[in-house]
Amino acid sequence: MYEIIKFVHLAAGIVWMGGMALMIWALRPVAIAQLEPPLRLPLLGAVLTRFFKMVAAGVVVLLVSGGIMLMGVDMALAPKGWHVMIGVGSLMCLIFGHLYFGPFRKMQAALRAGDLSIAGGQLSKIHPLVLLNFGLSWIAVGAVVIWR
């Protein structure tokens, strides 16, 4: 059973990390290069709406599966990398919560109101937070794999 929970935990993390990589290095740069703001902002808003639903579900899966896996562990004996992963993962969840309930919601409202200037400003606040979470995700993975 532990291995299945671990698989689900890893799958949720992979989806989150892969989605961030796609947004950072593929979709966003191409959208900026090829689309003017009146087309680009609604597209990115729609993509983020779908992606953030996946991330929200993934965060729940990560927290529940991680909690289940840690229930029988004496954390005083756990590898240091686990402690780093818990701290970094928790920080990532908090950053996502801020990003989702702050700039993303404001961007959605601005798009509904047709205010591309505000929507663009909010989108520009989302990008560095996604970059931060992407970097943190690699620290979490590296800590668990390397620091035993």
PDB file of N, CA, C and O in Angstrom, residues 29-82:
ATOM      1  N   PRO A  29       6.493  31.881 -23.529  1.00  0.00           N
ATOM      2  CA  PRO A  29       7.340  32.568 -24.505  1.00  0.00           C
ATOM      3  C   PRO A  29       6.731  32.604 -25.918  1.00  0.00           C
ATOM      4  O   PRO A  29       6.843  33.614 -26.618  1.00  0.00           O
ATOM      5  N   VAL A  30       6.095  31.512 -26.312  1.00  0.00           N
ATOM      6  CA  VAL A  30       5.484  31.487 -27.641  1.00  0.00           C
ATOM      7  C   VAL A  30       4.291  32.446 -27.693  1.00  0.00           C
ATOM      8  O   VAL A  30       4.114  33.178 -28.670  1.00  0.00           O
ATOM      9  N   ALA A  31       3.488  32.451 -26.643  1.00  0.00           N
ATOM     10  CA  ALA A  31       2.331  33.363 -26.601  1.00  0.00           C
ATOM     11  C   ALA A  31       2.799  34.810 -26.659  1.00  0.00           C
ATOM     12  O   ALA A  31       2.205  35.634 -27.376  1.00  0.00           O
ATOM     13  N   ILE A  32       3.848  35.149 -25.949  1.00  0.00           N
ATOM     14  CA  ILE A  32       4.377  36.518 -25.972  1.00  0.00           C
ATOM     15  C   ILE A  32       4.912  36.864 -27.355  1.00  0.00           C
ATOM     16  O   ILE A  32       4.690  37.963 -27.862  1.00  0.00           O
ATOM     17  N   ALA A  33       5.606  35.927 -27.991  1.00  0.00           N
ATOM     18  CA  ALA A  33       6.211  36.181 -29.298  1.00  0.00           C
ATOM     19  C   ALA A  33       5.178  36.284 -30.418  1.00  0.00           C
ATOM     20  O   ALA A  33       5.377  37.038 -31.372  1.00  0.00           O
ATOM     21  N   GLN A  34       4.089  35.543 -30.306  1.00  0.00           N
ATOM     22  CA  GLN A  34       3.186  35.438 -31.452  1.00  0.00           C
ATOM     23  C   GLN A  34       1.831  36.124 -31.291  1.00  0.00           C
ATOM     24  O   GLN A  34       1.135  36.310 -32.292  1.00  0.00           O
ATOM     25  N   LEU A  35       1.468  36.478 -30.071  1.00  0.00           N
ATOM     26  CA  LEU A  35       0.123  37.019 -29.864  1.00  0.00           C
ATOM     27  C   LEU A  35       0.170  38.391 -29.204  1.00  0.00           C
ATOM     28  O   LEU A  35       0.934  38.610 -28.259  1.00  0.00           O
ATOM     29  N   GLU A  36      -0.673  39.285 -29.674  1.00  0.00           N
ATOM     30  CA  GLU A  36      -0.833  40.585 -29.037  1.00  0.00           C
ATOM     31  C   GLU A  36      -1.647  40.398 -27.749  1.00  0.00           C
ATOM     32  O   GLU A  36      -2.404  39.430 -27.623  1.00  0.00           O
ATOM     33  N   PRO A  37      -1.514  41.332 -26.797  1.00  0.00           N
ATOM     34  CA  PRO A  37      -2.220  41.186 -25.516  1.00  0.00           C
ATOM     35  C   PRO A  37      -3.718  40.876 -25.612  1.00  0.00           C
ATOM     36  O   PRO A  37      -4.203  40.057 -24.822  1.00  0.00           O
ATOM     37  N   PRO A  38      -4.467  41.448 -26.548  1.00  0.00           N
ATOM     38  CA  PRO A  38      -5.901  41.114 -26.585  1.00  0.00           C
ATOM     39  C   PRO A  38      -6.178  39.628 -26.856  1.00  0.00           C
ATOM     40  O   PRO A  38      -7.224  39.118 -26.481  1.00  0.00           O
ATOM     41  N   LEU A  39      -5.238  38.941 -27.483  1.00  0.00           N
ATOM     42  CA  LEU A  39      -5.375  37.500 -27.706  1.00  0.00           C
ATOM     43  C   LEU A  39      -4.606  36.690 -26.663  1.00  0.00           C
ATOM     44  O   LEU A  39      -5.051  35.640 -26.209  1.00  0.00           O
ATOM     45  N   ARG A  40      -3.416  37.178 -26.313  1.00  0.00           N
ATOM     46  CA  ARG A  40      -2.530  36.450 -25.407  1.00  0.00           C
ATOM     47  C   ARG A  40      -3.108  36.323 -24.000  1.00  0.00           C
ATOM     48  O   ARG A  40      -3.101  35.235 -23.411  1.00  0.00           O
ATOM     49  N   LEU A  41      -3.605  37.410 -23.452  1.00  0.00           N
ATOM     50  CA  LEU A  41      -4.058  37.386 -22.052  1.00  0.00           C
ATOM     51  C   LEU A  41      -5.246  36.447 -21.828  1.00  0.00           C
ATOM     52  O   LEU A  41      -5.216  35.653 -20.874  1.00  0.00           O
ATOM     53  N   PRO A  42      -6.265  36.451 -22.680  1.00  0.00           N
ATOM     54  CA  PRO A  42      -7.346  35.466 -22.479  1.00  0.00           C
ATOM     55  C   PRO A  42      -6.870  34.025 -22.642  1.00  0.00           C
ATOM     56  O   PRO A  42      -7.310  33.129 -21.912  1.00  0.00           O
ATOM     57  N   LEU A  43      -5.950  33.801 -23.583  1.00  0.00           N
ATOM     58  CA  LEU A  43      -5.412  32.449 -23.755  1.00  0.00           C
ATOM     59  C   LEU A  43      -4.687  31.989 -22.499  1.00  0.00           C
ATOM     60  O   LEU A  43      -4.962  30.909 -21.964  1.00  0.00           O
ATOM     61  N   LEU A  44      -3.758  32.808 -22.014  1.00  0.00           N
ATOM     62  CA  LEU A  44      -2.999  32.426 -20.822  1.00  0.00           C
ATOM     63  C   LEU A  44      -3.918  32.321 -19.602  1.00  0.00           C
ATOM     64  O   LEU A  44      -3.725  31.438 -18.761  1.00  0.00           O
ATOM     65  N   GLY A  45      -4.908  33.187 -19.523  1.00  0.00           N
ATOM     66  CA  GLY A  45      -5.866  33.098 -18.422  1.00  0.00           C
ATOM     67  C   GLY A  45      -6.623  31.783 -18.449  1.00  0.00           C
ATOM     68  O   GLY A  45      -6.822  31.141 -17.413  1.00  0.00           O
ATOM     69  N   ALA A  46      -7.043  31.346 -19.635  1.00  0.00           N
ATOM     70  CA  ALA A  46      -7.779  30.088 -19.762  1.00  0.00           C
ATOM     71  C   ALA A  46      -6.886  28.886 -19.458  1.00  0.00           C
ATOM     72  O   ALA A  46      -7.302  27.944 -18.774  1.00  0.00           O
ATOM     73  N   VAL A  47      -5.651  28.939 -19.939  1.00  0.00           N
ATOM     74  CA  VAL A  47      -4.713  27.844 -19.668  1.00  0.00           C
ATOM     75  C   VAL A  47      -4.424  27.762 -18.169  1.00  0.00           C
ATOM     76  O   VAL A  47      -4.437  26.675 -17.580  1.00  0.00           O
ATOM     77  N   LEU A  48      -4.170  28.907 -17.549  1.00  0.00           N
ATOM     78  CA  LEU A  48      -3.903  28.912 -16.111  1.00  0.00           C
ATOM     79  C   LEU A  48      -5.112  28.434 -15.310  1.00  0.00           C
ATOM     80  O   LEU A  48      -4.948  27.761 -14.285  1.00  0.00           O
ATOM     81  N   THR A  49      -6.305  28.757 -15.754  1.00  0.00           N
ATOM     82  CA  THR A  49      -7.504  28.285 -15.060  1.00  0.00           C
ATOM     83  C   THR A  49      -7.522  26.766 -15.016  1.00  0.00           C
ATOM     84  O   THR A  49      -7.740  26.154 -13.957  1.00  0.00           O
ATOM     85  N   ARG A  50      -7.262  26.138 -16.148  1.00  0.00           N
ATOM     86  CA  ARG A  50      -7.236  24.670 -16.193  1.00  0.00           C
ATOM     87  C   ARG A  50      -6.062  24.105 -15.392  1.00  0.00           C
ATOM     88  O   ARG A  50      -6.207  23.145 -14.643  1.00  0.00           O
ATOM     89  N   PHE A  51      -4.890  24.709 -15.594  1.00  0.00           N
ATOM     90  CA  PHE A  51      -3.700  24.209 -14.905  1.00  0.00           C
ATOM     91  C   PHE A  51      -3.823  24.364 -13.395  1.00  0.00           C
ATOM     92  O   PHE A  51      -3.485  23.445 -12.642  1.00  0.00           O
ATOM     93  N   PHE A  52      -4.319  25.499 -12.928  1.00  0.00           N
ATOM     94  CA  PHE A  52      -4.417  25.715 -11.494  1.00  0.00           C
ATOM     95  C   PHE A  52      -5.440  24.789 -10.844  1.00  0.00           C
ATOM     96  O   PHE A  52      -5.308  24.459  -9.669  1.00  0.00           O
ATOM     97  N   LYS A  53      -6.446  24.363 -11.577  1.00  0.00           N
ATOM     98  CA  LYS A  53      -7.358  23.344 -11.041  1.00  0.00           C
ATOM     99  C   LYS A  53      -6.603  22.039 -10.820  1.00  0.00           C
ATOM    100  O   LYS A  53      -6.790  21.357  -9.810  1.00  0.00           O
ATOM    101  N   MET A  54      -5.739  21.697 -11.779  1.00  0.00           N
ATOM    102  CA  MET A  54      -4.920  20.489 -11.633  1.00  0.00           C
ATOM    103  C   MET A  54      -3.962  20.630 -10.460  1.00  0.00           C
ATOM    104  O   MET A  54      -3.782  19.688  -9.680  1.00  0.00           O
ATOM    105  N   VAL A  55      -3.348  21.800 -10.337  1.00  0.00           N
ATOM    106  CA  VAL A  55      -2.404  22.025  -9.242  1.00  0.00           C
ATOM    107  C   VAL A  55      -3.120  21.962  -7.895  1.00  0.00           C
ATOM    108  O   VAL A  55      -2.619  21.348  -6.951  1.00  0.00           O
ATOM    109  N   ALA A  56      -4.293  22.574  -7.806  1.00  0.00           N
ATOM    110  CA  ALA A  56      -5.049  22.553  -6.542  1.00  0.00           C
ATOM    111  C   ALA A  56      -5.346  21.111  -6.133  1.00  0.00           C
ATOM    112  O   ALA A  56      -5.166  20.738  -4.969  1.00  0.00           O
ATOM    113  N   ALA A  57      -5.779  20.306  -7.090  1.00  0.00           N
ATOM    114  CA  ALA A  57      -6.029  18.887  -6.790  1.00  0.00           C
ATOM    115  C   ALA A  57      -4.720  18.200  -6.413  1.00  0.00           C
ATOM    116  O   ALA A  57      -4.678  17.391  -5.471  1.00  0.00           O
ATOM    117  N   GLY A  58      -3.652  18.539  -7.124  1.00  0.00           N
ATOM    118  CA  GLY A  58      -2.349  17.954  -6.823  1.00  0.00           C
ATOM    119  C   GLY A  58      -1.847  18.319  -5.441  1.00  0.00           C
ATOM    120  O   GLY A  58      -1.253  17.489  -4.744  1.00  0.00           O
ATOM    121  N   VAL A  59      -2.074  19.554  -5.023  1.00  0.00           N
ATOM    122  CA  VAL A  59      -1.658  19.982  -3.686  1.00  0.00           C
ATOM    123  C   VAL A  59      -2.378  19.138  -2.621  1.00  0.00           C
ATOM    124  O   VAL A  59      -1.754  18.670  -1.670  1.00  0.00           O
ATOM    125  N   VAL A  60      -3.670  18.935  -2.815  1.00  0.00           N
ATOM    126  CA  VAL A  60      -4.426  18.098  -1.874  1.00  0.00           C
ATOM    127  C   VAL A  60      -3.840  16.688  -1.848  1.00  0.00           C
ATOM    128  O   VAL A  60      -3.602  16.119  -0.780  1.00  0.00           O
ATOM    129  N   VAL A  61      -3.599  16.129  -3.023  1.00  0.00           N
ATOM    130  CA  VAL A  61      -3.035  14.774  -3.115  1.00  0.00           C
ATOM    131  C   VAL A  61      -1.661  14.721  -2.445  1.00  0.00           C
ATOM    132  O   VAL A  61      -1.363  13.785  -1.695  1.00  0.00           O
ATOM    133  N   LEU A  62      -0.828  15.717  -2.708  1.00  0.00           N
ATOM    134  CA  LEU A  62       0.514  15.741  -2.112  1.00  0.00           C
ATOM    135  C   LEU A  62       0.453  15.821  -0.584  1.00  0.00           C
ATOM    136  O   LEU A  62       1.173  15.100   0.110  1.00  0.00           O
ATOM    137  N   LEU A  63      -0.411  16.692  -0.080  1.00  0.00           N
ATOM    138  CA  LEU A  63      -0.502  16.835   1.381  1.00  0.00           C
ATOM    139  C   LEU A  63      -1.066  15.583   2.037  1.00  0.00           C
ATOM    140  O   LEU A  63      -0.543  15.124   3.061  1.00  0.00           O
ATOM    141  N   VAL A  64      -2.101  15.016   1.453  1.00  0.00           N
ATOM    142  CA  VAL A  64      -2.713  13.810   2.037  1.00  0.00           C
ATOM    143  C   VAL A  64      -1.768  12.619   1.924  1.00  0.00           C
ATOM    144  O   VAL A  64      -1.510  11.921   2.911  1.00  0.00           O
ATOM    145  N   SER A  65      -1.236  12.392   0.732  1.00  0.00           N
ATOM    146  CA  SER A  65      -0.351  11.229   0.558  1.00  0.00           C
ATOM    147  C   SER A  65       0.933  11.389   1.374  1.00  0.00           C
ATOM    148  O   SER A  65       1.409  10.433   1.988  1.00  0.00           O
ATOM    149  N   GLY A  66       1.484  12.598   1.399  1.00  0.00           N
ATOM    150  CA  GLY A  66       2.676  12.834   2.212  1.00  0.00           C
ATOM    151  C   GLY A  66       2.395  12.612   3.686  1.00  0.00           C
ATOM    152  O   GLY A  66       3.190  11.997   4.402  1.00  0.00           O
ATOM    153  N   GLY A  67       1.255  13.106   4.142  1.00  0.00           N
ATOM    154  CA  GLY A  67       0.874  12.900   5.543  1.00  0.00           C
ATOM    155  C   GLY A  67       0.714  11.431   5.882  1.00  0.00           C
ATOM    156  O   GLY A  67       1.175  10.968   6.931  1.00  0.00           O
ATOM    157  N   ILE A  68       0.080  10.685   4.988  1.00  0.00           N
ATOM    158  CA  ILE A  68      -0.109   9.245   5.222  1.00  0.00           C
ATOM    159  C   ILE A  68       1.241   8.542   5.292  1.00  0.00           C
ATOM    160  O   ILE A  68       1.468   7.706   6.180  1.00  0.00           O
ATOM    161  N   MET A  69       2.140   8.872   4.385  1.00  0.00           N
ATOM    162  CA  MET A  69       3.447   8.213   4.379  1.00  0.00           C
ATOM    163  C   MET A  69       4.269   8.549   5.622  1.00  0.00           C
ATOM    164  O   MET A  69       5.077   7.741   6.074  1.00  0.00           O
ATOM    165  N   LEU A  70       4.047   9.725   6.192  1.00  0.00           N
ATOM    166  CA  LEU A  70       4.842  10.139   7.357  1.00  0.00           C
ATOM    167  C   LEU A  70       4.236   9.713   8.690  1.00  0.00           C
ATOM    168  O   LEU A  70       4.894   9.832   9.724  1.00  0.00           O
ATOM    169  N   MET A  71       2.994   9.218   8.673  1.00  0.00           N
ATOM    170  CA  MET A  71       2.316   8.897   9.933  1.00  0.00           C
ATOM    171  C   MET A  71       3.083   7.890  10.787  1.00  0.00           C
ATOM    172  O   MET A  71       3.118   8.023  12.003  1.00  0.00           O
ATOM    173  N   GLY A  72       3.694   6.912  10.178  1.00  0.00           N
ATOM    174  CA  GLY A  72       4.372   5.893  10.962  1.00  0.00           C
ATOM    175  C   GLY A  72       5.857   6.122  11.120  1.00  0.00           C
ATOM    176  O   GLY A  72       6.592   5.217  11.514  1.00  0.00           O
ATOM    177  N   VAL A  73       6.300   7.345  10.831  1.00  0.00           N
ATOM    178  CA  VAL A  73       7.735   7.626  10.838  1.00  0.00           C
ATOM    179  C   VAL A  73       8.113   8.431  12.076  1.00  0.00           C
ATOM    180  O   VAL A  73       7.441   9.396  12.427  1.00  0.00           O
ATOM    181  N   ASP A  74       9.193   8.033  12.723  1.00  0.00           N
ATOM    182  CA  ASP A  74       9.763   8.835  13.801  1.00  0.00           C
ATOM    183  C   ASP A  74      10.625   9.897  13.127  1.00  0.00           C
ATOM    184  O   ASP A  74      11.703   9.605  12.612  1.00  0.00           O
ATOM    185  N   MET A  75      10.138  11.132  13.098  1.00  0.00           N
ATOM    186  CA  MET A  75      10.814  12.190  12.358  1.00  0.00           C
ATOM    187  C   MET A  75      12.206  12.501  12.906  1.00  0.00           C
ATOM    188  O   MET A  75      13.049  13.034  12.189  1.00  0.00           O
ATOM    189  N   ALA A  76      12.463  12.136  14.149  1.00  0.00           N
ATOM    190  CA  ALA A  76      13.807  12.333  14.693  1.00  0.00           C
ATOM    191  C   ALA A  76      14.814  11.431  13.982  1.00  0.00           C
ATOM    192  O   ALA A  76      16.003  11.737  13.938  1.00  0.00           O
ATOM    193  N   LEU A  77      14.313  10.339  13.430  1.00  0.00           N
ATOM    194  CA  LEU A  77      15.184   9.400  12.721  1.00  0.00           C
ATOM    195  C   LEU A  77      15.104   9.547  11.200  1.00  0.00           C
ATOM    196  O   LEU A  77      15.844   8.892  10.477  1.00  0.00           O
ATOM    197  N   ALA A  78      14.211  10.373  10.730  1.00  0.00           N
ATOM    198  CA  ALA A  78      14.012  10.538   9.287  1.00  0.00           C
ATOM    199  C   ALA A  78      15.211  11.236   8.655  1.00  0.00           C
ATOM    200  O   ALA A  78      15.876  12.058   9.299  1.00  0.00           O
ATOM    201  N   PRO A  79      15.494  10.917   7.401  1.00  0.00           N
ATOM    202  CA  PRO A  79      16.593  11.601   6.712  1.00  0.00           C
ATOM    203  C   PRO A  79      16.381  13.114   6.677  1.00  0.00           C
ATOM    204  O   PRO A  79      15.248  13.591   6.624  1.00  0.00           O
ATOM    205  N   LYS A  80      17.471  13.854   6.696  1.00  0.00           N
ATOM    206  CA  LYS A  80      17.391  15.324   6.677  1.00  0.00           C
ATOM    207  C   LYS A  80      16.669  15.820   5.432  1.00  0.00           C
ATOM    208  O   LYS A  80      15.970  16.826   5.473  1.00  0.00           O
ATOM    209  N   GLY A  81      16.839  15.110   4.336  1.00  0.00           N
ATOM    210  CA  GLY A  81      16.177  15.502   3.093  1.00  0.00           C
ATOM    211  C   GLY A  81      14.662  15.498   3.221  1.00  0.00           C
ATOM    212  O   GLY A  81      13.979  16.289   2.575  1.00  0.00           O
ATOM    213  N   TRP A  82      14.123  14.600   4.023  1.00  0.00           N
ATOM    214  CA  TRP A  82      12.679  14.565   4.244  1.00  0.00           C
ATOM    215  C   TRP A  82      12.215  15.853   4.925  1.00  0.00           C
ATOM    216  O   TRP A  82      11.185  16.396   4.582  1.00  0.00           O
TER     217      TRP A  82
END
